[in-house]
Short mmCIF file of C-alpha atoms in Angstrom, two decimals:
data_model
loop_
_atom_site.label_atom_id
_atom_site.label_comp_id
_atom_site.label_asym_id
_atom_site.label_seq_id
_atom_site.Cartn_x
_atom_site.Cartn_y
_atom_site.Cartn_z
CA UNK A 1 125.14 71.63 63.06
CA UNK A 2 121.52 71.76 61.20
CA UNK A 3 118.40 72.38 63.14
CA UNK A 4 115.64 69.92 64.12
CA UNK A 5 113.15 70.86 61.61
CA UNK A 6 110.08 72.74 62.63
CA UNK A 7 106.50 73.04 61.15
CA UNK A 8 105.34 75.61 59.55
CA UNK A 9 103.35 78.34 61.51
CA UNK A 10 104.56 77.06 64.85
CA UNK A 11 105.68 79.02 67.86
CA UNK A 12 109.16 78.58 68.26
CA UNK A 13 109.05 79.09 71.68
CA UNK A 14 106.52 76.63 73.08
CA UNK A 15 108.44 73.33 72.82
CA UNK A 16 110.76 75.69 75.44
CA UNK A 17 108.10 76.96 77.50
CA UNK A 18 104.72 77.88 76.38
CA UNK A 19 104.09 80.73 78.57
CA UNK A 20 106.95 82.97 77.35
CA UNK A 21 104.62 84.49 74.57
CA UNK A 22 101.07 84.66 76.83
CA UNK A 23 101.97 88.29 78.22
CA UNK A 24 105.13 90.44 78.76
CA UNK A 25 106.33 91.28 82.29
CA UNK A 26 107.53 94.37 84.09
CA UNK A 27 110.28 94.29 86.75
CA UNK A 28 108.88 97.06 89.97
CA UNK A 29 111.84 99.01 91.73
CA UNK A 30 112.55 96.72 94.28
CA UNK A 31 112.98 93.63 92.25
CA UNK A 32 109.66 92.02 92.04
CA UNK A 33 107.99 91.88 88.61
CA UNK A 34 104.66 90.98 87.86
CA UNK A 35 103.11 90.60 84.43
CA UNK A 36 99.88 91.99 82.43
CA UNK A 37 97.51 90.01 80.00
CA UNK A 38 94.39 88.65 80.39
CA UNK A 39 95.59 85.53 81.99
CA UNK A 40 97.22 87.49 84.38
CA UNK A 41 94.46 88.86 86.14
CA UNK A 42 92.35 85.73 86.80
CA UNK A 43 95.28 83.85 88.55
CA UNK A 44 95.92 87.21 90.50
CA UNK A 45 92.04 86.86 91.16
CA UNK A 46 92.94 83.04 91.94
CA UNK A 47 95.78 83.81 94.31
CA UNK A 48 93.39 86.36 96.29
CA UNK A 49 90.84 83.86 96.99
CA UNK A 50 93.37 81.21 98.12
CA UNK A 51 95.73 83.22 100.31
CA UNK A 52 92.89 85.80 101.64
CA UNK A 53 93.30 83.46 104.65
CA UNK A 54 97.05 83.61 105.31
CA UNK A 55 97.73 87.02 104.62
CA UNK A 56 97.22 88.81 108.00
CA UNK A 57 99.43 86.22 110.15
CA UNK A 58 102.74 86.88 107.56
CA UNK A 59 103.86 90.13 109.79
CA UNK A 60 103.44 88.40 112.77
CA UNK A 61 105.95 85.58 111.13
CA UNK A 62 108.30 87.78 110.58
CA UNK A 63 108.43 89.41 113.97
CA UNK A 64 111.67 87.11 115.25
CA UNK A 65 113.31 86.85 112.02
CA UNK A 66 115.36 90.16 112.09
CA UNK A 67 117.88 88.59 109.17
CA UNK A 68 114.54 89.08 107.03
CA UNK A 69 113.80 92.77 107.78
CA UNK A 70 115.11 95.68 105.53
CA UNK A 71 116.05 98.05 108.12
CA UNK A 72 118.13 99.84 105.46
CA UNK A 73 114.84 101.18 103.65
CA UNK A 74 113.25 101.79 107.35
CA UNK A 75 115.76 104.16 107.27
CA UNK A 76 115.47 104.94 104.05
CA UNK A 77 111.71 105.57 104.87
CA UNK A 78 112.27 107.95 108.07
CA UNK A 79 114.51 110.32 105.88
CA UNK A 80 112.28 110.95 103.99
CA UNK A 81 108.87 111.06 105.61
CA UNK A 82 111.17 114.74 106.73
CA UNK A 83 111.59 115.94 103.30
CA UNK A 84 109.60 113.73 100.74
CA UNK A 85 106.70 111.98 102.74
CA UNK A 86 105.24 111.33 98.61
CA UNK A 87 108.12 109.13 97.56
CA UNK A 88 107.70 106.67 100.88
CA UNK A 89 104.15 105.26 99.62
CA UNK A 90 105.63 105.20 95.81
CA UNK A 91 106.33 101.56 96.32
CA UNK A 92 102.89 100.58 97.46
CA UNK A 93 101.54 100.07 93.71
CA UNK A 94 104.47 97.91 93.05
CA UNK A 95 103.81 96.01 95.89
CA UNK A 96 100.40 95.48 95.00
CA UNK A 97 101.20 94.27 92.06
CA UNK A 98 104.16 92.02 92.80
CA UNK A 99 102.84 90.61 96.45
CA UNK A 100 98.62 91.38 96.34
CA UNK A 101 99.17 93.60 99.37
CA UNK A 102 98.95 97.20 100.09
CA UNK A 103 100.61 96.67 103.48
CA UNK A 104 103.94 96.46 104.59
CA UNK A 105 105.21 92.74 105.74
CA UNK A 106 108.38 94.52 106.81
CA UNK A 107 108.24 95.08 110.67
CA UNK A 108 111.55 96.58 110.60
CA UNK A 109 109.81 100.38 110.67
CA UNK A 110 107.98 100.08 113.79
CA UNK A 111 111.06 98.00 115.57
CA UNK A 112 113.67 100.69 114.58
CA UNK A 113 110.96 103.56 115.75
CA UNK A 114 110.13 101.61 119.21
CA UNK A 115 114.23 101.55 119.84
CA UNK A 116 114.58 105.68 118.99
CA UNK A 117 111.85 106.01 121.19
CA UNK A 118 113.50 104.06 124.37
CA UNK A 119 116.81 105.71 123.43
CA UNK A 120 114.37 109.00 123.24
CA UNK A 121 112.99 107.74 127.11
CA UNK A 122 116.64 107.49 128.79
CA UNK A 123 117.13 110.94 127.93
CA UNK A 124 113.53 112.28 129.18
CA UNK A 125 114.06 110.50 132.34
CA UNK A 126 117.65 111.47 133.26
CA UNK A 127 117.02 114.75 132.64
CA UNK A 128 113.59 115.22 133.87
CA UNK A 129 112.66 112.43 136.37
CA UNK A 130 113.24 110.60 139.04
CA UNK A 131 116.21 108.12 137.60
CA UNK A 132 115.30 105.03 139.61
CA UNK A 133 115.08 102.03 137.57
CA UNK A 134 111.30 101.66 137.79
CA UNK A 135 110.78 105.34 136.66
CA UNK A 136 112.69 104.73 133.87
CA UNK A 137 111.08 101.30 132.78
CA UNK A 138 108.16 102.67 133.02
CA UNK A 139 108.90 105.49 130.95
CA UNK A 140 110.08 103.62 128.63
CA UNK A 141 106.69 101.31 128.33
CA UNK A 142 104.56 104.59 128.31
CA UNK A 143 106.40 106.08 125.26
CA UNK A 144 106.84 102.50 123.35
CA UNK A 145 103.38 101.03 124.03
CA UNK A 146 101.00 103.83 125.44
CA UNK A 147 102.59 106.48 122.60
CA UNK A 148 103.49 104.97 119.78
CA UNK A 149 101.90 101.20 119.48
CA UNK A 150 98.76 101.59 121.39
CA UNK A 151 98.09 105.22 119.44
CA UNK A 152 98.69 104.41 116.33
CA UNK A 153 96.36 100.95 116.67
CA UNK A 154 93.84 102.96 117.43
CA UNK A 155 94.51 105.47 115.15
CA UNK A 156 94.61 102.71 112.82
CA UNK A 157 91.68 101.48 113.40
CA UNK A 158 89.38 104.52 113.38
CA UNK A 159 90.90 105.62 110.24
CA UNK A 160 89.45 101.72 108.57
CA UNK A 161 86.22 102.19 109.41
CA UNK A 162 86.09 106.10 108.67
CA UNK A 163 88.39 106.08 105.55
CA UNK A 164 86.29 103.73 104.05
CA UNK A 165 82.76 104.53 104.74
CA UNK A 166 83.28 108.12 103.84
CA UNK A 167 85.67 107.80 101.14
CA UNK A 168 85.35 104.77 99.56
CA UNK A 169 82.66 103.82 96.48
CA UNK A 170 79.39 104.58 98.24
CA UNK A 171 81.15 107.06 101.00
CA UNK A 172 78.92 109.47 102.59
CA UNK A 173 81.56 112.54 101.74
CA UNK A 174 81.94 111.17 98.05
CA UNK A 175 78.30 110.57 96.56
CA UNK A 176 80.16 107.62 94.65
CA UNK A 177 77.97 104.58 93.83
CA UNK A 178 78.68 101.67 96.17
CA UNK A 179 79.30 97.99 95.27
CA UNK A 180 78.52 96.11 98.30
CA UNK A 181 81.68 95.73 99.04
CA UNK A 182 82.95 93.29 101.44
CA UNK A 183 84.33 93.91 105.10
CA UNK A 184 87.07 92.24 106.41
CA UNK A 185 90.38 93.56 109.04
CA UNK A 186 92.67 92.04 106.65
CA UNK A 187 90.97 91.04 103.83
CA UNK A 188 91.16 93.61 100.22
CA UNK A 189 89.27 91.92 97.35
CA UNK A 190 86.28 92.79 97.59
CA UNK A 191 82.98 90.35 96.10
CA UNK A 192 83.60 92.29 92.06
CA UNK A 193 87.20 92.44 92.45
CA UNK A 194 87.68 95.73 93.62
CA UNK A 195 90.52 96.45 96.08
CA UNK A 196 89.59 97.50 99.32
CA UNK A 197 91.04 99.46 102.45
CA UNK A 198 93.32 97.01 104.31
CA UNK A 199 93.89 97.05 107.86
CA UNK A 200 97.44 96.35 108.22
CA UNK A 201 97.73 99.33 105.08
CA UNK A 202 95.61 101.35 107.93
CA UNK A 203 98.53 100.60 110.46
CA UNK A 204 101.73 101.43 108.29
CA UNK A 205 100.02 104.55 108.17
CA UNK A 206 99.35 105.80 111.23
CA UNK A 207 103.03 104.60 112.59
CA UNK A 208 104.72 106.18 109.40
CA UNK A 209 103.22 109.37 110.66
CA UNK A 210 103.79 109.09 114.27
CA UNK A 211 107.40 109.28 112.83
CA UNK A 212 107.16 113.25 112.52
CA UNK A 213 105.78 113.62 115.92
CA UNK A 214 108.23 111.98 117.40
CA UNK A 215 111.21 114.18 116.11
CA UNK A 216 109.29 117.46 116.71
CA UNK A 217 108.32 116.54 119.77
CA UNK A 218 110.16 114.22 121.33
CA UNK A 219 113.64 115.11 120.36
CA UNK A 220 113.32 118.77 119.40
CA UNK A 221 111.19 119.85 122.10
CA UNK A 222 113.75 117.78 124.32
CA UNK A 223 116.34 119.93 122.56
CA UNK A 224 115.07 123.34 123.36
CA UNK A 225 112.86 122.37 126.78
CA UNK A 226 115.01 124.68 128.51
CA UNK A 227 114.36 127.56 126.35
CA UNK A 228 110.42 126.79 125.18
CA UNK A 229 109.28 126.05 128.69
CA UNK A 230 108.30 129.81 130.17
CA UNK A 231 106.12 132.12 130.00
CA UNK A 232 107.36 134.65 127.57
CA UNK A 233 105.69 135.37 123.93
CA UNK A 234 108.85 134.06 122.42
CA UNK A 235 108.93 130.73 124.02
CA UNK A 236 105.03 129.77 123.89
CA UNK A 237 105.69 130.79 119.86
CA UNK A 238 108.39 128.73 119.49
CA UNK A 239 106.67 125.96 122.06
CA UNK A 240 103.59 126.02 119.87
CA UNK A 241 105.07 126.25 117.01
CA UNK A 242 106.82 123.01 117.28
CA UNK A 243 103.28 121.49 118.24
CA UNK A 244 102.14 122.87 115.41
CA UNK A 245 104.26 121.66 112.82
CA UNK A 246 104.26 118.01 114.41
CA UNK A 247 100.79 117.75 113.79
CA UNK A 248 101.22 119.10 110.57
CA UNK A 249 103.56 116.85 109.19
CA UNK A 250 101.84 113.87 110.88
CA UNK A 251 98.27 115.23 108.78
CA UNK A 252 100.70 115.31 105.50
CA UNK A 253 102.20 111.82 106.18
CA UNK A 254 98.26 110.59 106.74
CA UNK A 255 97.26 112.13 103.43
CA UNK A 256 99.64 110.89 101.50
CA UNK A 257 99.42 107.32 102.41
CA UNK A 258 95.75 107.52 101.48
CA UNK A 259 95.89 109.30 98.47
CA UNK A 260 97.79 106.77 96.68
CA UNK A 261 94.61 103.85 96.99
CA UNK A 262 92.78 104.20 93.73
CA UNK A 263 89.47 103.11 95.89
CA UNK A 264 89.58 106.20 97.30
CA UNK A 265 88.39 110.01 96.52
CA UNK A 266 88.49 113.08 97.77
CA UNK A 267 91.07 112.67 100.02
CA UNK A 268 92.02 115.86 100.61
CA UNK A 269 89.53 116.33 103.02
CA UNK A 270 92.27 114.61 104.81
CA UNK A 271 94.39 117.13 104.97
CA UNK A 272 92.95 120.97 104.38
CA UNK A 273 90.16 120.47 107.07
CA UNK A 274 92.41 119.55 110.24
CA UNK A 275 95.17 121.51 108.99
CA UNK A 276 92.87 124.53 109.19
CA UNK A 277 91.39 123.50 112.97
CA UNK A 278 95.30 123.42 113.75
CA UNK A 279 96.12 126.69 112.52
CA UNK A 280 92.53 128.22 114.36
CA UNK A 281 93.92 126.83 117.45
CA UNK A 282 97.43 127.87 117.25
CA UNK A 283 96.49 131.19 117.09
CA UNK A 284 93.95 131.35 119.58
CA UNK A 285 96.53 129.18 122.15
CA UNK A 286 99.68 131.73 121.21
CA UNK A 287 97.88 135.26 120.50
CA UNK A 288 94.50 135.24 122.40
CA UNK A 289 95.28 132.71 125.78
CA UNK A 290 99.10 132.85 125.70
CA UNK A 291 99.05 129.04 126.54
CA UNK A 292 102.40 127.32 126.21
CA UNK A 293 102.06 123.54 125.09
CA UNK A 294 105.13 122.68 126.42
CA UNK A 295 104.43 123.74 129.72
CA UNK A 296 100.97 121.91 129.66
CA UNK A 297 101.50 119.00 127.56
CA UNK A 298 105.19 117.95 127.90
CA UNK A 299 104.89 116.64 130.77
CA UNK A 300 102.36 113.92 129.44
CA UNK A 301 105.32 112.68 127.79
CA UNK A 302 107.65 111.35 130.55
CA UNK A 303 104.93 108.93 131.41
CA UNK A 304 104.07 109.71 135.44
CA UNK A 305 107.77 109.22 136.05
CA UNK A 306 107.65 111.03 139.06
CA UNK A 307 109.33 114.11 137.99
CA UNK A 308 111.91 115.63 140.13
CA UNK A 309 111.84 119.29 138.63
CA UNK A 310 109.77 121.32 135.77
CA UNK A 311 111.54 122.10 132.63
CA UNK A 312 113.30 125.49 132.92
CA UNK A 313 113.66 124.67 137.03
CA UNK A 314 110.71 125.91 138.04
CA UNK A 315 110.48 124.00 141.40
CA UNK A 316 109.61 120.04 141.61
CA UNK A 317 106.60 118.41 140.56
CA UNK A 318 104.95 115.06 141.88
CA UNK A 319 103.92 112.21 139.86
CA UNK A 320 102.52 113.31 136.55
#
């Protein structure tokens, strides 16, 4: 079979498609791929401007459709925020580059941590409280909603404003020059192009590192309540010890989600200053006052379930 003949000098790939040979194209870890060139970058600019709009809602889509979320990597995730926090906010570079997002779209992380943390509210309140059904529902509300969603908003939202005023281009811990950058909960292009601090980004965050406190504290410290919860030396350094390391971890979590924005610097002010403050405070709580955390602060945790005994059996306690 002969070929059609072809002029000289002529691509031989644009009567197939002409934009095979603009720019070559990289395929990210999770199966997006996203390509480089010149052209590349003003449709990605293109794309910014046109779905700036529709960007925030896209979570909230997805909220019902649980044959959509990846609660394999939510796993995936929790593992090892324990031993690896680094290698969970790896795959926010690709996903900048593949979907024009630093966030997660995913709610399948903060479902699977709300049901550990009712599971974690059964157990607080039939061994600790009152078990009538409205102790336990609202138990269950106070670690879901107070702890975890309404915390971590907040959180959240401090950390937006803060992160990027004072370590941002222009920051007032940095010294970096500024570029009038734009403001926006959800938006992260900023007027030149520059990618800015996103809010949903913020959130992922703060609930990826409520993750740590909730197994040091909320299963652990359930774990040895009966053994932290006196008044020897032993058990306030073991109780504060646990407090200690939750807080910690959480710090570590929050540092490493930030440090992987190129818009930011400095972020390690992050993590050595209240790491630091934690440590100052540990000691003077275990060495200097003898204060145990788990006899002061546990009990914040069953939510004013009307608790029917202190941890360890020291007598009965009213509403909390």
């Amino acid at each position: 079979m002969s070929s059609l003949p072809r002029p000289n000098n002529a691509n031989p790939y644009a009567a197939v498609s002409p934009t095979l040979s603009r720019s070559p194209s990289f395929a990210g870890p999770y199966g997006g791929s996203f390509s480089g060139g010149a052209n590349s970058g003003s449709n990605t600019n293109n794309n910014n401007l046109s779905n700036a709009a529709t960007r925030a809602p896209q979570i909230f889509k997805r909220l019902l459709k649980f044959t959509q979320m990846d609660f394999e990597v939510a796993v995936w995730e929790m593992t090892h925020l324990m031993i690896a926090p680094k290698k969970v906010f790896r795959n926010v570079y690709y996903r900048k580059q593949t979907k024009n997002t630093y966030s997660s779209h995913d709610p399948a992380f903060p479902y699977l941590l709300l049901f550990f943390l009712f599971l974690t509210s059964l157990a607080w309140s039939f061994a600790y409280a009152d078990p009538s059904f409205s102790n336990i529902v609202r138990i269950a509300l106070t670690f879901t909603t107070l702890h975890c969603l309404l915390s971590s908003v907040t959180i959240a939202t401090f950390m937006y404003f803060f992160v990027d005023r004072a370590l941002g281009p222009g920051g007032w811990l940095t010294g970096r020059p500024g570029t009038g950058r734009r403001r926006g909960l959800f938006s992260n292009v900023g007027p030149q192009g520059e990618s800015e601090l996103e809010f949903g980004f913020c959130f992922d965050v703060a609930i990826r590192a409520f993750f740590p406190i909730w197994v040091y504290l909320y299963v652990l410290q359930f774990i040895f309540m009966p053994a932290v919860a006196s008044h020897r030396f032993i058990s306030t350094l073991v109780s504060n010890l646990l407090h200690l390391l939750a807080l910690g971890h959480s710090t570590y979590v929050t540092f490493c989600g930030y440090n992987t924005l190129p818009s930011l610097s400095s972020t390690q002010l992050l993590l050595v200053p209240p790491l630091v403050i934690y440590t100052v405070l540990w000691l003077l709580a275990t060495l200097v006052v003898g204060w145990n955390c788990s006899l002061h602060l546990a009990p914040v945790l069953w939510g004013w379930g009307g608790l029917r005994k202190r941890p360890g059996g020291a007598g009965t306690a009213g509403p909390g």
